mmCIF file of C-alpha atoms and ligand atoms in Angstrom:
data_model
loop_
_atom_site.group_PDB
_atom_site.id
_atom_site.type_symbol
_atom_site.label_atom_id
_atom_site.label_comp_id
_atom_site.label_asym_id
_atom_site.label_seq_id
_atom_site.Cartn_x
_atom_site.Cartn_y
_atom_site.Cartn_z
ATOM 1 C CA MET J 1 0.955 4.589 24.373
ATOM 2 C CA SER J 2 1.845 5.123 20.759
ATOM 3 C CA ARG J 3 -0.959 4.456 18.233
ATOM 4 C CA ILE J 4 0.438 2.306 15.451
ATOM 5 C CA ALA J 5 -1.284 1.450 12.168
ATOM 6 C CA VAL J 6 -0.194 -0.850 9.358
ATOM 7 C CA VAL J 7 -0.819 -0.012 5.694
ATOM 8 C CA PRO J 8 -0.373 -3.365 3.923
ATOM 9 C CA GLY J 9 -0.447 -4.175 0.223
ATOM 10 C CA SER J 10 1.345 -5.636 -2.748
ATOM 11 C CA PHE J 11 2.491 -2.175 -3.925
ATOM 12 C CA ASP J 12 3.633 -3.697 -7.230
ATOM 13 C CA PRO J 13 4.384 -0.898 -7.930
ATOM 14 C CA VAL J 14 3.333 1.830 -5.489
ATOM 15 C CA THR J 15 0.990 4.365 -7.132
ATOM 16 C CA ARG J 16 0.125 7.986 -6.438
ATOM 17 C CA GLY J 17 -3.103 6.711 -4.878
ATOM 18 C CA HIS J 18 -1.147 4.554 -2.402
ATOM 19 C CA ILE J 19 1.093 7.480 -1.441
ATOM 20 C CA ASP J 20 -1.987 9.660 -0.905
ATOM 21 C CA VAL J 21 -3.510 7.084 1.482
ATOM 22 C CA ILE J 22 -0.192 6.559 3.341
ATOM 23 C CA GLU J 23 0.185 10.300 3.881
ATOM 24 C CA ARG J 24 -3.413 10.667 5.084
ATOM 25 C CA ALA J 25 -2.879 7.773 7.510
ATOM 26 C CA SER J 26 0.332 9.349 8.807
ATOM 27 C CA HIS J 27 -1.689 12.335 10.086
ATOM 28 C CA LEU J 28 -4.048 10.079 12.058
ATOM 29 C CA PHE J 29 -1.581 7.796 13.864
ATOM 30 C CA ASP J 30 1.659 8.164 15.793
ATOM 31 C CA GLU J 31 3.421 5.537 13.684
ATOM 32 C CA ILE J 32 2.669 4.082 10.272
ATOM 33 C CA HIS J 33 4.189 0.837 9.050
ATOM 34 C CA VAL J 34 3.859 0.461 5.298
ATOM 35 C CA LEU J 35 4.071 -3.293 4.822
ATOM 36 C CA VAL J 36 4.840 -4.893 1.473
ATOM 37 C CA VAL J 37 3.239 -8.336 1.445
ATOM 38 C CA HIS J 38 3.642 -10.944 -1.265
ATOM 39 C CA ASN J 39 0.146 -11.758 -2.575
ATOM 40 C CA PRO J 40 0.239 -15.327 -3.992
ATOM 41 C CA ASP J 41 -2.927 -14.582 -5.994
ATOM 42 C CA LYS J 42 -1.048 -12.045 -8.142
ATOM 43 C CA THR J 43 1.802 -12.446 -10.634
ATOM 44 C CA ALA J 44 4.511 -10.094 -9.409
ATOM 45 C CA LEU J 45 6.318 -7.554 -11.587
ATOM 46 C CA LEU J 46 8.899 -6.349 -9.041
ATOM 47 C CA PRO J 47 10.788 -8.186 -6.279
ATOM 48 C CA VAL J 48 9.563 -7.251 -2.796
ATOM 49 C CA ALA J 49 12.846 -5.468 -1.867
ATOM 50 C CA GLN J 50 12.525 -3.279 -4.979
ATOM 51 C CA ARG J 51 8.943 -2.357 -4.036
ATOM 52 C CA VAL J 52 10.114 -1.330 -0.547
ATOM 53 C CA ALA J 53 12.906 0.801 -2.049
ATOM 54 C CA LEU J 54 10.508 2.515 -4.475
ATOM 55 C CA ILE J 55 8.014 3.351 -1.695
ATOM 56 C CA GLU J 56 10.821 4.859 0.407
ATOM 57 C CA LYS J 57 12.070 6.901 -2.551
ATOM 58 C CA SER J 58 8.539 8.034 -3.430
ATOM 59 C CA LEU J 59 7.842 9.180 0.140
ATOM 60 C CA GLY J 60 11.145 11.060 0.007
ATOM 61 C CA GLU J 61 9.852 13.005 -3.015
ATOM 62 C CA SER J 62 6.848 14.328 -1.092
ATOM 63 C CA GLU J 63 6.405 16.238 2.144
ATOM 64 C CA ALA J 64 5.707 12.935 3.861
ATOM 65 C CA ALA J 65 5.696 12.852 7.628
ATOM 66 C CA THR J 66 8.617 11.293 9.449
ATOM 67 C CA ASN J 67 6.476 8.749 11.307
ATOM 68 C CA ILE J 68 6.389 6.317 8.380
ATOM 69 C CA THR J 69 8.528 3.178 8.104
ATOM 70 C CA VAL J 70 8.497 0.852 5.120
ATOM 71 C CA THR J 71 9.173 -2.850 5.465
ATOM 72 C CA SER J 72 8.069 -6.258 4.174
ATOM 73 C CA TRP J 73 6.515 -9.385 5.586
ATOM 74 C CA SER J 74 6.591 -12.877 4.151
ATOM 75 C CA VAL J 75 5.975 -15.256 7.055
ATOM 76 C CA GLY J 76 2.478 -15.959 8.359
ATOM 77 C CA LEU J 77 -0.557 -13.794 8.730
ATOM 78 C CA LEU J 78 -0.762 -10.030 8.408
ATOM 79 C CA VAL J 79 -2.243 -9.888 11.906
ATOM 80 C CA ASP J 80 0.872 -11.689 13.254
ATOM 81 C CA TYR J 81 2.930 -8.734 12.054
ATOM 82 C CA CYS J 82 0.405 -6.326 13.622
ATOM 83 C CA THR J 83 0.628 -8.154 16.959
ATOM 84 C CA ASP J 84 4.440 -8.257 16.812
ATOM 85 C CA VAL J 85 4.727 -4.470 16.405
ATOM 86 C CA GLY J 86 1.781 -3.553 18.672
ATOM 87 C CA ALA J 87 -0.469 -2.261 15.880
ATOM 88 C CA SER J 88 -4.213 -2.469 16.531
ATOM 89 C CA VAL J 89 -5.315 -0.994 13.210
ATOM 90 C CA ILE J 90 -4.929 -1.873 9.523
ATOM 91 C CA ILE J 91 -5.519 0.919 6.998
ATOM 92 C CA LYS J 92 -6.840 0.204 3.500
ATOM 93 C CA GLY J 93 -7.457 2.701 0.698
ATOM 94 C CA ILE J 94 -10.893 2.430 -0.896
ATOM 95 C CA ARG J 95 -11.474 3.681 -4.446
ATOM 96 C CA SER J 96 -14.934 2.269 -5.082
ATOM 97 C CA GLN J 97 -17.590 -0.245 -4.041
ATOM 98 C CA VAL J 98 -15.469 -2.907 -5.737
ATOM 99 C CA ASP J 99 -12.711 -2.287 -3.183
ATOM 100 C CA VAL J 100 -15.247 -2.390 -0.340
ATOM 101 C CA ALA J 101 -16.457 -5.804 -1.529
ATOM 102 C CA TYR J 102 -12.860 -7.095 -1.822
ATOM 103 C CA GLU J 103 -11.634 -5.678 1.494
ATOM 104 C CA THR J 104 -14.609 -6.368 3.783
ATOM 105 C CA PRO J 105 -14.135 -10.147 4.182
ATOM 106 C CA MET J 106 -10.411 -9.646 4.909
ATOM 107 C CA ALA J 107 -11.216 -6.943 7.456
ATOM 108 C CA ILE J 108 -13.663 -9.205 9.277
ATOM 109 C CA VAL J 109 -11.261 -12.176 9.251
ATOM 110 C CA ASN J 110 -8.414 -10.013 10.569
ATOM 111 C CA ARG J 111 -10.671 -8.803 13.400
ATOM 112 C CA ASP J 112 -11.802 -12.367 14.173
ATOM 113 C CA LEU J 113 -8.204 -13.638 14.172
ATOM 114 C CA ALA J 114 -6.604 -11.047 16.390
ATOM 115 C CA GLY J 115 -8.968 -8.192 17.213
ATOM 116 C CA VAL J 116 -7.203 -5.937 14.705
ATOM 117 C CA GLU J 117 -9.639 -3.367 13.292
ATOM 118 C CA THR J 118 -9.506 -2.134 9.687
ATOM 119 C CA ILE J 119 -10.106 1.507 8.804
ATOM 120 C CA PHE J 120 -11.007 2.364 5.201
ATOM 121 C CA LEU J 121 -9.573 5.656 3.951
ATOM 122 C CA LEU J 122 -10.703 7.472 0.807
ATOM 123 C CA PRO J 123 -7.933 8.762 -1.454
ATOM 124 C CA ASP J 124 -8.287 11.901 -3.537
ATOM 125 C CA PRO J 125 -10.881 11.021 -6.246
ATOM 126 C CA ALA J 126 -8.251 12.047 -8.807
ATOM 127 C CA HIS J 127 -6.653 8.649 -8.109
ATOM 128 C CA ALA J 128 -9.878 6.623 -8.174
ATOM 129 C CA HIS J 129 -9.081 4.929 -11.500
ATOM 130 C CA VAL J 130 -5.431 4.140 -10.709
ATOM 131 C CA SER J 131 -4.349 0.616 -9.835
ATOM 132 C CA SER J 132 -1.019 -1.188 -9.789
ATOM 133 C CA SER J 133 -2.346 -3.782 -12.225
ATOM 134 C CA LEU J 134 -3.243 -1.063 -14.750
ATOM 135 C CA VAL J 135 0.197 0.500 -14.284
ATOM 136 C CA ARG J 136 1.869 -2.899 -14.851
ATOM 137 C CA GLN J 137 -0.101 -3.400 -18.033
ATOM 138 C CA VAL J 138 0.506 0.083 -19.478
ATOM 139 C CA ALA J 139 4.210 0.010 -18.557
ATOM 140 C CA GLY J 140 4.598 -3.501 -19.986
ATOM 141 C CA LEU J 141 3.209 -2.342 -23.326
ATOM 142 C CA GLY J 142 5.465 0.725 -23.444
ATOM 143 C CA GLY J 143 2.938 3.372 -22.375
ATOM 144 C CA ASP J 144 3.574 6.432 -20.186
ATOM 145 C CA VAL J 145 2.644 5.746 -16.567
ATOM 146 C CA SER J 146 4.004 8.997 -15.142
ATOM 147 C CA PRO J 147 0.523 10.446 -14.367
ATOM 148 C CA TYR J 148 -0.238 7.456 -12.139
ATOM 149 C CA VAL J 149 2.952 6.754 -10.206
ATOM 150 C CA PRO J 150 5.525 8.795 -8.266
ATOM 151 C CA ARG J 151 8.474 10.049 -10.303
ATOM 152 C CA ALA J 152 10.868 7.453 -8.866
ATOM 153 C CA VAL J 153 8.590 4.639 -10.019
ATOM 154 C CA ALA J 154 8.074 6.094 -13.503
ATOM 155 C CA GLU J 155 11.843 6.477 -13.927
ATOM 156 C CA PHE J 156 12.497 2.958 -12.670
ATOM 157 C CA LEU J 157 9.919 1.398 -14.994
ATOM 158 C CA GLN J 158 11.248 3.393 -17.942
ATOM 159 C CA GLN J 159 14.809 2.161 -17.309
ATOM 160 C CA GLY J 160 13.565 -1.419 -17.639
ATOM 161 C CA ARG J 161 12.503 -0.838 -21.249
HETATM 162 O O1 PNS S 1 -2.455 -4.884 -2.540
HETATM 163 P P1 PNS S 1 -3.182 -6.179 -2.325
HETATM 164 O O2 PNS S 1 -2.601 -7.271 -3.205
HETATM 165 O O3 PNS S 1 -4.661 -6.051 -2.492
HETATM 166 O O4 PNS S 1 -2.908 -6.590 -0.780
HETATM 167 C C1 PNS S 1 -3.534 -7.732 -0.235
HETATM 168 C C2 PNS S 1 -2.815 -8.174 1.039
HETATM 169 C C3 PNS S 1 -1.372 -8.541 0.708
HETATM 170 C C4 PNS S 1 -2.816 -7.046 2.046
HETATM 171 C C5 PNS S 1 -3.589 -9.400 1.572
HETATM 172 O O5 PNS S 1 -3.516 -10.415 0.618
HETATM 173 C C6 PNS S 1 -3.053 -9.900 2.902
HETATM 174 O O6 PNS S 1 -3.387 -9.342 3.919
HETATM 175 N N1 PNS S 1 -2.196 -10.940 2.879
HETATM 176 C C7 PNS S 1 -1.577 -11.472 4.098
HETATM 177 C C8 PNS S 1 -2.030 -12.902 4.381
HETATM 178 C C9 PNS S 1 -3.128 -12.936 5.432
HETATM 179 O O7 PNS S 1 -2.965 -12.483 6.528
HETATM 180 N N2 PNS S 1 -4.287 -13.509 5.019
HETATM 181 C C10 PNS S 1 -5.427 -13.738 5.900
HETATM 182 C C11 PNS S 1 -6.274 -12.536 6.250
HETATM 183 S S1 PNS S 1 -7.021 -11.699 4.939
#
């Protein structure tokens, strides 16, 4: 049976840290579903379809494995998507103790709801300070975000200026 894992997130926009975690996950599972989820707690910069397109383009820039699909989910719980596609694992990237504190309650609830386990993966420490919210802020104020995001994302954000 194929081992499927879901890497969910807002990805608004995808960062180099996200791509690092997705690629690491792709070596551990047969199939990876990168799932763009609208987070109602956050004010979005990019439409969901644009985020999906930028992740696909960014993975195309790297030597990413071919077992990765990128899609979005807007109806119901994350674990409903996992059940629908036969995924028993959710992967989350962890940069610091702050991420552990944020992710742990969600991981426990997702396990309680549907028996879906969460695995925390550590990205390269070079990305430990990078977040989508920081990228949104720097890009919005005209700064250079190219060290933090894949080339496709940097180019896209620059066009919007
Ligand atoms: O990148 P983010 O914004 O930290 O991702 C958070 C996200 C979208 C993965 C999280 O909010 C989520 O899982 N939303 C789906 C709704 C859901 O299933 N909630 C209940 C279990 S936590």
